[in-house]
CSV table of C-alpha atoms in Angstrom, one decimal:
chain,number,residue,atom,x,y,z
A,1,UNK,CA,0.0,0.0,0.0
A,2,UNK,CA,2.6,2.4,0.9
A,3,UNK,CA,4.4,1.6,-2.9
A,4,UNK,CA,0.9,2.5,-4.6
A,5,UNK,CA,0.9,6.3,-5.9
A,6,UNK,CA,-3.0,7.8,-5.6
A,7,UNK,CA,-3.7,10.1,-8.1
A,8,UNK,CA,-7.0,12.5,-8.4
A,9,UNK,CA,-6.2,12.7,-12.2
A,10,UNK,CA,-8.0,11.2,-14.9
A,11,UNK,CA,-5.9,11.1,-18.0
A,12,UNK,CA,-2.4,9.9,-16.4
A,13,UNK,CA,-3.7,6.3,-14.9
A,14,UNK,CA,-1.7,3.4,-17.0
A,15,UNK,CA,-2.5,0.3,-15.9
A,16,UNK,CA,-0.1,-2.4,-16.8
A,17,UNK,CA,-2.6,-5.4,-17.5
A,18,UNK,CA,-4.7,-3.8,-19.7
A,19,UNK,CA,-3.9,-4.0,-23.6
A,20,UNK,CA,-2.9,-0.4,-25.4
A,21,UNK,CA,-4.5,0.0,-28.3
A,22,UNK,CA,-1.1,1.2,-29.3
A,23,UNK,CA,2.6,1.8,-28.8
A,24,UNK,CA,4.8,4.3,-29.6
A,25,UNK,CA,7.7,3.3,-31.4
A,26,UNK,CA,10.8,5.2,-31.6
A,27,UNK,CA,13.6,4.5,-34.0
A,28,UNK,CA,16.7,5.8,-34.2
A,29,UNK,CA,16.3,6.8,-37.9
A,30,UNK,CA,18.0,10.5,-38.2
A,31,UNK,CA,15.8,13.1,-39.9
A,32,UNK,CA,17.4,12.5,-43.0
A,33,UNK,CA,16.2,8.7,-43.6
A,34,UNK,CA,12.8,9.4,-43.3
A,35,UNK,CA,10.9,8.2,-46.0
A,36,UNK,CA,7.2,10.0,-46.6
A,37,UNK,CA,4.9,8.7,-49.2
A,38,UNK,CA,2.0,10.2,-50.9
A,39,UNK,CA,0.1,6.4,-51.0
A,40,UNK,CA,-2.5,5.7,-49.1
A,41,UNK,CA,-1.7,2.7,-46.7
A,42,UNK,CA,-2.7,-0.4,-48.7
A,43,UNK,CA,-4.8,-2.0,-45.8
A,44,UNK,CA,-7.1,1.0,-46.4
A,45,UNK,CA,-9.9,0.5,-48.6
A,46,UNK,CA,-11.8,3.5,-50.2
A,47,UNK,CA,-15.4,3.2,-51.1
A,48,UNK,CA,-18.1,4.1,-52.4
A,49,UNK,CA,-20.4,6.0,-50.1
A,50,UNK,CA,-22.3,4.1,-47.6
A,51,UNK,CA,-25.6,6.3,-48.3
A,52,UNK,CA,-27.9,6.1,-51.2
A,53,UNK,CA,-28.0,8.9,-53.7
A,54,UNK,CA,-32.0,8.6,-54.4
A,55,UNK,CA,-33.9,10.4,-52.0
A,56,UNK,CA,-36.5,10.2,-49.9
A,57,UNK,CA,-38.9,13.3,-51.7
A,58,UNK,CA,-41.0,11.9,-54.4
A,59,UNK,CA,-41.0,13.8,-57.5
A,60,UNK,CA,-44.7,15.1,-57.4
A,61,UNK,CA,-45.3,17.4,-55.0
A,62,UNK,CA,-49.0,18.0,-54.3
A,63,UNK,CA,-50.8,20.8,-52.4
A,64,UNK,CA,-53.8,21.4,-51.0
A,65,UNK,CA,-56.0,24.1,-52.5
A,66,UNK,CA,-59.5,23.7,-50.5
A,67,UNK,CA,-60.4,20.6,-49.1
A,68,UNK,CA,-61.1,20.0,-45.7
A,69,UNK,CA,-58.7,21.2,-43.4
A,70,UNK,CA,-56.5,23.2,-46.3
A,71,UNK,CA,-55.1,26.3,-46.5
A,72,UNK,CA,-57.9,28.0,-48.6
A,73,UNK,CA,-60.8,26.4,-46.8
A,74,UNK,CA,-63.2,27.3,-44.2
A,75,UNK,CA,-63.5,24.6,-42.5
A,76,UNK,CA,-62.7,23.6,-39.1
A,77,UNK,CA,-58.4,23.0,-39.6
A,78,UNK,CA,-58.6,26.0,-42.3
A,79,UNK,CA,-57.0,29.5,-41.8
A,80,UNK,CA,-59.3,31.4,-43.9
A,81,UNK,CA,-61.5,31.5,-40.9
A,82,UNK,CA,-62.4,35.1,-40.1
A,83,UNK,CA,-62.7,35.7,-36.7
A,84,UNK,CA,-63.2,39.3,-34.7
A,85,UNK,CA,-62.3,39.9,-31.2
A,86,UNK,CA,-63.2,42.9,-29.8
A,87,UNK,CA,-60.8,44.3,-27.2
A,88,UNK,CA,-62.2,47.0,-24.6
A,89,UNK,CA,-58.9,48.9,-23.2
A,90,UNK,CA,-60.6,49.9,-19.7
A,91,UNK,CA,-57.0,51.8,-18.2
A,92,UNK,CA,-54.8,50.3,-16.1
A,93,UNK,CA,-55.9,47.6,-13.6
A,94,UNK,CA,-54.9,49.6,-10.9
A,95,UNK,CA,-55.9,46.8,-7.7
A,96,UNK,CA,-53.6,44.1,-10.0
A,97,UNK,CA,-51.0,47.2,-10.1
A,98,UNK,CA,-51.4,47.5,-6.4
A,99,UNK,CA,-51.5,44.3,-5.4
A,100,UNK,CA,-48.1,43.5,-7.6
A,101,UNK,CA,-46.4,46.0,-5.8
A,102,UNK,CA,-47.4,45.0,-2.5
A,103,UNK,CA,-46.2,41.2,-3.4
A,104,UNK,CA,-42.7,43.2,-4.2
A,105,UNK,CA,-42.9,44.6,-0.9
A,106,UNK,CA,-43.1,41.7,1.2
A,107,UNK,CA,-40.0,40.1,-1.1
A,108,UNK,CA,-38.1,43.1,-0.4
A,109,UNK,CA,-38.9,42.9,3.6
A,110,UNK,CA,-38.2,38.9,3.5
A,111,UNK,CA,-35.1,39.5,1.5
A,112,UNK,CA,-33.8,42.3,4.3
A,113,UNK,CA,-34.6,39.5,7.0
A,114,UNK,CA,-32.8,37.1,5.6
A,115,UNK,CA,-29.6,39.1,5.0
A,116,UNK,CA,-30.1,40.7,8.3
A,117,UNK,CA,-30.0,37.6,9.7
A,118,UNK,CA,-27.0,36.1,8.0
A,119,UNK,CA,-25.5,39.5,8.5
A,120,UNK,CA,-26.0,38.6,12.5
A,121,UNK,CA,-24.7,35.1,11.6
A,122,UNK,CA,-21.3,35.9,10.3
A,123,UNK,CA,-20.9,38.3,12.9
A,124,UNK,CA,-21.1,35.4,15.9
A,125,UNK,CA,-18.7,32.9,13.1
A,126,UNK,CA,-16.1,36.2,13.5
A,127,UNK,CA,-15.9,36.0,17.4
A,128,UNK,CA,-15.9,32.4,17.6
A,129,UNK,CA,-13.6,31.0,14.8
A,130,UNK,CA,-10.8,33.0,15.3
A,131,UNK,CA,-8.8,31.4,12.3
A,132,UNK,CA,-11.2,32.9,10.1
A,133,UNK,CA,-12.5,35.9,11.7
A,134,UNK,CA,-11.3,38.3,8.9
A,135,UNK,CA,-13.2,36.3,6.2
A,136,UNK,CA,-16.2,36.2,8.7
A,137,UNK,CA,-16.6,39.7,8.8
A,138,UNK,CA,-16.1,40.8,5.0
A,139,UNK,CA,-19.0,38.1,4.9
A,140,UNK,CA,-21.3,39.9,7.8
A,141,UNK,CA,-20.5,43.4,5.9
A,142,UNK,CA,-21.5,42.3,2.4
A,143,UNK,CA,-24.8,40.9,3.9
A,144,UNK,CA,-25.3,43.9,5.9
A,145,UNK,CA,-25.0,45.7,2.5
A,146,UNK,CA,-27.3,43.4,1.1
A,147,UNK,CA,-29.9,43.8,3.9
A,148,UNK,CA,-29.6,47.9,3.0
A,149,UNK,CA,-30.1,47.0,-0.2
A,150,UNK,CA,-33.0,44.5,0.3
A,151,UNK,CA,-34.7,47.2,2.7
A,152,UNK,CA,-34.6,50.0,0.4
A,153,UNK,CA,-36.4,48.0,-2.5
A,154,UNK,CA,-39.3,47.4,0.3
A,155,UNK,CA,-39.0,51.0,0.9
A,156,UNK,CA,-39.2,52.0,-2.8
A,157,UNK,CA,-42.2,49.5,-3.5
A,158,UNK,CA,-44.3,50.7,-0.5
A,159,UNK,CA,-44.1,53.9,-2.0
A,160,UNK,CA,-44.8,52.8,-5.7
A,161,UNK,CA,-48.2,50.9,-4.0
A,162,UNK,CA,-48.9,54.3,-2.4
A,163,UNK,CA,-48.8,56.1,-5.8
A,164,UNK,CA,-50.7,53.3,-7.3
A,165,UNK,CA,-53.2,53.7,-5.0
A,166,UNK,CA,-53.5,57.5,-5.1
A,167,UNK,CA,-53.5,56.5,-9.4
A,168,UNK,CA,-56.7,55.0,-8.8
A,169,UNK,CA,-58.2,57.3,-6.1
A,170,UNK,CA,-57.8,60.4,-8.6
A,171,UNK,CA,-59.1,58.2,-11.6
A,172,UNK,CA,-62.3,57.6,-9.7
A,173,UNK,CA,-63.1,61.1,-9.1
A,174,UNK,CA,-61.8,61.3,-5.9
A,175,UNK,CA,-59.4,64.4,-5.3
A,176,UNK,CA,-56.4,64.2,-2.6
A,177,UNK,CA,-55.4,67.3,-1.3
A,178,UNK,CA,-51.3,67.7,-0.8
A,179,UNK,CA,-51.1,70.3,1.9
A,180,UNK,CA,-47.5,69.8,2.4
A,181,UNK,CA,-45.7,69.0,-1.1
């Protein structure tokens, strides 16, 4: 066991009782005696193509001009079919609007958790693991910064569901007076 080599390469393993598929010869010919030959080795044998010229398409192509289910027909696998669809644009759905924003809102508050908490995390890793304290708290600042970050999308989104709401508040006829701004 202790004359074994372990390797975590792939490509280097030669094992000696398995057949090579070949061997490299070297000769001690000098550059001058080589010999090169523009013949194909004569245990190679050159064919014709193992594939068929003919092909698979038949000479007559034939294409539906009515029919049922054609291109020019009515019928039920047709495209000639008219059909009219009458789209009503009512404004902006402002409770969908709302209630997208409030969705981002409660991301951006878990999101702040969740880095606040890791933030808390690294920061008890620092004082107990020594070793890697200074690692530990690059990791607490960057999710400290992330928490910041995470917090100030929740901010921005509570105010974005604010304005939708005031959107759809005005658009009903109902007037909000800004005293202050």
């Amino acid at each position: 066991m202790a004359e074994e080599k372990h390797h975590h390469g792939h490509f280097h393993h030669k094992k000696d009782d398995e057949e090579r598929p070949y061997d490299t010869v070297y000769s001690d010919q000098r550059p001058s005696d080589t010999v090169y030959s523009d013949q194909r080795p004569s245990d190679t044998v050159y064919s014709d193509p193992p594939y068929s010229t003919e092909t698979a398409y038949s000479s007559e192509t034939t294409y539906s001009s009515g029919g049922k289910g054609g291109y020019g027909s009515g019928g039920p696998g047709g495209y000639a079919v008219d059909t009219t669809e009458v789209i009503t644009e009512s404004g902006p759905d402002y409770e969908k609007e709302e209630k997208h924003h409030k969705h981002l809102e409660h991301v951006g508050e878990f999101g702040a958790a969740a880095a606040g908490a890791y933030a808390l995390y690294e920061k008890h890793k620092s004082s107990k693991d020594p070793e890697h304290a200074h690692r530990h708290k690059i990791e607490e600042e960057v999710a400290a910064a992330a928490a910041v970050g995470a917090g100030g999308f929740a901010f921005h989104e509570h105010h974005e569901k604010k304005e939708t709401k005031e959107e759809e508040e005005e658009s009903q006829g109902k007037k909000h007076h800004h005293l202050f701004g």
